[in-house]
Structure formats: C-alpha cells, structure tokens
Short mmCIF file of N, CA, C and O in Angstrom, two decimals:
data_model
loop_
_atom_site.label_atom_id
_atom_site.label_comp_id
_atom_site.label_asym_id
_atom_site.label_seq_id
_atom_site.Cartn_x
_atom_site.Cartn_y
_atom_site.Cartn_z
N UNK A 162 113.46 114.76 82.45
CA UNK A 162 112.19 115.38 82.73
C UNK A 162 111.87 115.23 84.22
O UNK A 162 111.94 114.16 84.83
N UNK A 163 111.50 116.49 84.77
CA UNK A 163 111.33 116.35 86.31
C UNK A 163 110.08 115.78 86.47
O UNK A 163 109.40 116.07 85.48
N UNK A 164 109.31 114.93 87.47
CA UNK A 164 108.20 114.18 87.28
C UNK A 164 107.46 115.07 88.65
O UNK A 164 108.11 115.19 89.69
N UNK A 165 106.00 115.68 88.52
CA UNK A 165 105.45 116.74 89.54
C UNK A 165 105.21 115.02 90.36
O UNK A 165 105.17 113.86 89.95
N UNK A 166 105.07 115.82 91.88
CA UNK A 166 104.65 115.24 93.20
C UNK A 166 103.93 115.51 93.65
O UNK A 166 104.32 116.60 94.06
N UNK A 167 102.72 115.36 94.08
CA UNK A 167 101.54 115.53 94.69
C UNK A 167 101.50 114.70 96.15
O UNK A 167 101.19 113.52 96.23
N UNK A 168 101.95 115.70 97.49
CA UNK A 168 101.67 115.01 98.59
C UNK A 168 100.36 115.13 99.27
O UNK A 168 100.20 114.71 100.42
N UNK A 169 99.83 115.45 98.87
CA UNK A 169 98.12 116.24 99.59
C UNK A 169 97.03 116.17 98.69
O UNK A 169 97.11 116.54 97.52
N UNK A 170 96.05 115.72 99.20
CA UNK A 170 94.40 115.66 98.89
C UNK A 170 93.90 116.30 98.99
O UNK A 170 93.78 116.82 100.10
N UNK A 171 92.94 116.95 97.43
CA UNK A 171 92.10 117.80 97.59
C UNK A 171 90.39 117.27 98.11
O UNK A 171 89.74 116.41 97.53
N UNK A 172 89.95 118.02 99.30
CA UNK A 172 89.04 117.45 100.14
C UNK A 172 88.22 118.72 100.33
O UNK A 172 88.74 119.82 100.50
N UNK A 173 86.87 118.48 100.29
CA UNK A 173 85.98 119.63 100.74
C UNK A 173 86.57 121.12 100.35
O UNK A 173 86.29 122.14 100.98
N UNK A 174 87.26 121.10 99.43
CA UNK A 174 87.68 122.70 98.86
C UNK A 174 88.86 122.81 99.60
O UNK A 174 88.89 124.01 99.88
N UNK A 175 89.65 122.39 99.98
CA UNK A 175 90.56 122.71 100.33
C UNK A 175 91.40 121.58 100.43
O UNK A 175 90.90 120.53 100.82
N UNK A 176 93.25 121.66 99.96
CA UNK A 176 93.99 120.53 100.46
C UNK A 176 94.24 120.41 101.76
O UNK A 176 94.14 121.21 102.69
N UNK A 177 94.67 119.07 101.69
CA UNK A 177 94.33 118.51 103.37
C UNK A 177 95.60 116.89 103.08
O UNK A 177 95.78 115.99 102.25
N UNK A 178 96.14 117.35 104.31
CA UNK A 178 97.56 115.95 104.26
C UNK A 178 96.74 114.25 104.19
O UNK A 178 95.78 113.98 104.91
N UNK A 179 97.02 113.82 103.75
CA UNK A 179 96.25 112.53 103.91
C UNK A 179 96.49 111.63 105.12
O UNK A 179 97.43 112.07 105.79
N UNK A 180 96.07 110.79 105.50
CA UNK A 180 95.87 109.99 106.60
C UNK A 180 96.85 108.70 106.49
O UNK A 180 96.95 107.90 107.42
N UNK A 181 97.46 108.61 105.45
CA UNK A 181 98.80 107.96 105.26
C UNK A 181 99.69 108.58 104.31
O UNK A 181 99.32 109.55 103.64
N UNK A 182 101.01 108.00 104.20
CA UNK A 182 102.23 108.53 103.51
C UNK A 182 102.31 107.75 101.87
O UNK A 182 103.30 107.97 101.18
N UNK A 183 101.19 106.83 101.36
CA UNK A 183 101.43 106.44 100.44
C UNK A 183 101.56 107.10 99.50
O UNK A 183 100.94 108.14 99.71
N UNK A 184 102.20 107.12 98.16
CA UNK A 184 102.22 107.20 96.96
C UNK A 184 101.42 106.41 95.89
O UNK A 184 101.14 105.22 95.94
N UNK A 185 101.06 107.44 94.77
CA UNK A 185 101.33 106.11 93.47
C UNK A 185 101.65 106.71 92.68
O UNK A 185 101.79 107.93 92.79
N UNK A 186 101.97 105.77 91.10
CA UNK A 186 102.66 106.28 90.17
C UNK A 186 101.54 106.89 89.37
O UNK A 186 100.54 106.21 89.13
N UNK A 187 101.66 108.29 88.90
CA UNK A 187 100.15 108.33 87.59
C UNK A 187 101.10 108.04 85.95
O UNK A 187 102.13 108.59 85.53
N UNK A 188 100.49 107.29 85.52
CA UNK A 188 100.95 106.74 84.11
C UNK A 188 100.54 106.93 83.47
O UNK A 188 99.35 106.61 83.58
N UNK A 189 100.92 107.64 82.03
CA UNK A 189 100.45 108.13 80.64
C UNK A 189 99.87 107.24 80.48
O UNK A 189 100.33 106.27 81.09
N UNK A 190 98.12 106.85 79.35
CA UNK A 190 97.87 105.90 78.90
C UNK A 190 98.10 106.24 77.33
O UNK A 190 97.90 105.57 76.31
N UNK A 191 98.50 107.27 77.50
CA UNK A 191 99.44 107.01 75.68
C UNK A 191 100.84 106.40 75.59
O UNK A 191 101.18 105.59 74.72
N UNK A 192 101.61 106.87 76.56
CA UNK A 192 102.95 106.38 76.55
C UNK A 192 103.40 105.34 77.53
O UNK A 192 104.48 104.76 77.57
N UNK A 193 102.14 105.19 78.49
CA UNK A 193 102.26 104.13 79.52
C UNK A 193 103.71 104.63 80.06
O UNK A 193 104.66 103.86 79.94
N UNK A 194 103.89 105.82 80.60
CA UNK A 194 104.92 106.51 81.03
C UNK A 194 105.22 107.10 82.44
O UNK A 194 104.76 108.22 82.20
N UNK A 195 105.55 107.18 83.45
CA UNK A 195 104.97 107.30 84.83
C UNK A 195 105.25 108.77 84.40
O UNK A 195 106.39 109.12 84.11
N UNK A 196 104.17 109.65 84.37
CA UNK A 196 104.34 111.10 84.22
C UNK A 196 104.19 111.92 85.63
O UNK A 196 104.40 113.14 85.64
N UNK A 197 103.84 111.23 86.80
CA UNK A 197 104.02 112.01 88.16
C UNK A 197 103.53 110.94 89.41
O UNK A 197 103.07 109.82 89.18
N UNK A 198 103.69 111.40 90.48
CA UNK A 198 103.15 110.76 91.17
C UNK A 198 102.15 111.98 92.66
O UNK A 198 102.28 113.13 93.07
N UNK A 199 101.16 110.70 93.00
CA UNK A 199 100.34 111.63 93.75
C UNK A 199 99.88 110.94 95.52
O UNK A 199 100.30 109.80 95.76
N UNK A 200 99.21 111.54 96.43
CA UNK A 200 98.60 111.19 97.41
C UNK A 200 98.26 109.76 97.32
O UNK A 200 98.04 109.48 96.14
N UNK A 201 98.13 108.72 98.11
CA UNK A 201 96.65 107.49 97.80
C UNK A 201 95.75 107.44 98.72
O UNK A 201 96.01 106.76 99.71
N UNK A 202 94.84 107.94 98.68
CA UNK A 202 94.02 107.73 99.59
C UNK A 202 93.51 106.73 100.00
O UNK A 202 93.15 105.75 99.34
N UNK A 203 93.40 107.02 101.84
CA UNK A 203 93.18 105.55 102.26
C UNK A 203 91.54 105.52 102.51
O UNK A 203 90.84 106.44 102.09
N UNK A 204 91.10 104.59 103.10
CA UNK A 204 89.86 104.88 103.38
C UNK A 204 89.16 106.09 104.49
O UNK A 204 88.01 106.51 104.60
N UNK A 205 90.10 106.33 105.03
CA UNK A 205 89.90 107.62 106.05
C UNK A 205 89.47 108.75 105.33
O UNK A 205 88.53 109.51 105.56
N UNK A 206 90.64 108.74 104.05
CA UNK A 206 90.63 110.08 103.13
C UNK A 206 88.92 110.20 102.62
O UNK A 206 88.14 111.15 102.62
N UNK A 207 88.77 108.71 102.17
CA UNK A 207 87.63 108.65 101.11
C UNK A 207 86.12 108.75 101.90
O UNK A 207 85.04 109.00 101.35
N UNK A 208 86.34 108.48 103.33
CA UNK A 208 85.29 108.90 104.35
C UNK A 208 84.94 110.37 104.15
O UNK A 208 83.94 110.89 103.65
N UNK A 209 86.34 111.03 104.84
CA UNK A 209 86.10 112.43 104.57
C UNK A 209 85.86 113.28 103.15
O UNK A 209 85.44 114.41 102.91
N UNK A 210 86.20 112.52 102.61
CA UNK A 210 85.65 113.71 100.76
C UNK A 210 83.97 113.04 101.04
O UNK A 210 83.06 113.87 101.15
N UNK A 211 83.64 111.60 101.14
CA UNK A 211 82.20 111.75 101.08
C UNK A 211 81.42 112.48 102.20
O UNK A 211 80.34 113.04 102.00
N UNK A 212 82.03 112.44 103.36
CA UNK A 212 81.15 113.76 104.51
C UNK A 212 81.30 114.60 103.94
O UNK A 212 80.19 115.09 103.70
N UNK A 213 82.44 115.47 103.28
CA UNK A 213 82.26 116.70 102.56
C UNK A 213 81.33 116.81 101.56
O UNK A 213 80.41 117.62 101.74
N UNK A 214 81.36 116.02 100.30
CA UNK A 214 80.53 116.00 99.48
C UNK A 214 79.13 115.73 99.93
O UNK A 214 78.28 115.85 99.04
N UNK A 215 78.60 115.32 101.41
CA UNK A 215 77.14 114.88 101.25
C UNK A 215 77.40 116.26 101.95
O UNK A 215 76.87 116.91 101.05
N UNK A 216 77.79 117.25 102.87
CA UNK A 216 77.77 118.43 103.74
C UNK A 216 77.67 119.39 102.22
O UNK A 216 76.72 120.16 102.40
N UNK A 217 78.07 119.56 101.28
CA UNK A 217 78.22 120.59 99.99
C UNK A 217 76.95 120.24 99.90
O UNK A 217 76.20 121.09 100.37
N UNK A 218 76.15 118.82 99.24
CA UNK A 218 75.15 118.99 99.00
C UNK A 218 73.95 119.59 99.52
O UNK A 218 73.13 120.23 98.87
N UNK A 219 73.92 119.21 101.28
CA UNK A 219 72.95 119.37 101.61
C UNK A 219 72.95 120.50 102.03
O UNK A 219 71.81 120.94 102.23
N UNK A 220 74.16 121.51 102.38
CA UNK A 220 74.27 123.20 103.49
C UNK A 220 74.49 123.92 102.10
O UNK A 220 74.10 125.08 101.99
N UNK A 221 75.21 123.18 100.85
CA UNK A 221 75.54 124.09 99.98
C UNK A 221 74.69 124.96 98.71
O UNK A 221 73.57 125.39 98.99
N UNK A 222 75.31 125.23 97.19
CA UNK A 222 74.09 125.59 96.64
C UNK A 222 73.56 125.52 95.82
O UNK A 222 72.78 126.22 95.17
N UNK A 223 74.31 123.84 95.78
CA UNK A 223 73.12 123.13 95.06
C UNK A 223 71.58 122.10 95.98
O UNK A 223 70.97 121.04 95.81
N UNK A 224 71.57 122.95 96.69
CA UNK A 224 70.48 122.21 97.80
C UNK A 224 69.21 122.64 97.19
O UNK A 224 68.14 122.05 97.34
N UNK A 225 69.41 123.89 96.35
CA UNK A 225 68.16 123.94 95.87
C UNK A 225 67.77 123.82 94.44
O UNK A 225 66.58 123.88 94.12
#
C-alpha cells in the first residue's frame, strides 16, 4: 500500500511550504497503522494560520 505525503500547509486558503522540513507519521486509531504522513508545523506555521484566521475574521464574512 502506497502511504500519501503531505509536504505543505494549508494556511489562510491557500497551501503554503512550511517553515521547516519536518514530518510526522498520521496513524490509524483503528489499526494504529501509519496510514500517511504530513507537514509539522512549527511555531512560525502556527503564528501564521492564527494572523490568517484573526485577518478572515475581522476583513472577512463572518465579521458581520
């Protein structure tokens, strides 16, 4: 079974390379099975999804 790879973070609507090269494994919690692996975001990443997410809230449309 080929296992999908995820090198990129989805951020403010759009993917975006992450700010390091880490990996991790994502693991079935039925089969406890490594079924793919993805991005890890570092704290840089997790800066920028929350500027995005507070910028969606406040310019976007749920502002009202």
């Amino acid at each position: 079974m080929k296992v999908p790879s995820y090198d990129r973070i989805f951020v403010g609507g759009h993917w975006e390379t992450g700010a390091e090269d880490d990996r991790i494994e994502v693991i079935s919690p039925h089969t406890e099975e490594v079924i793919g692996h993805a991005a890890a975001g570092s704290a840089q990443d997790v800066d920028a999804a929350v500027r995005a997410a507070r910028d969606a809230f406040d310019k976007g449309p749920w502002r009202g």
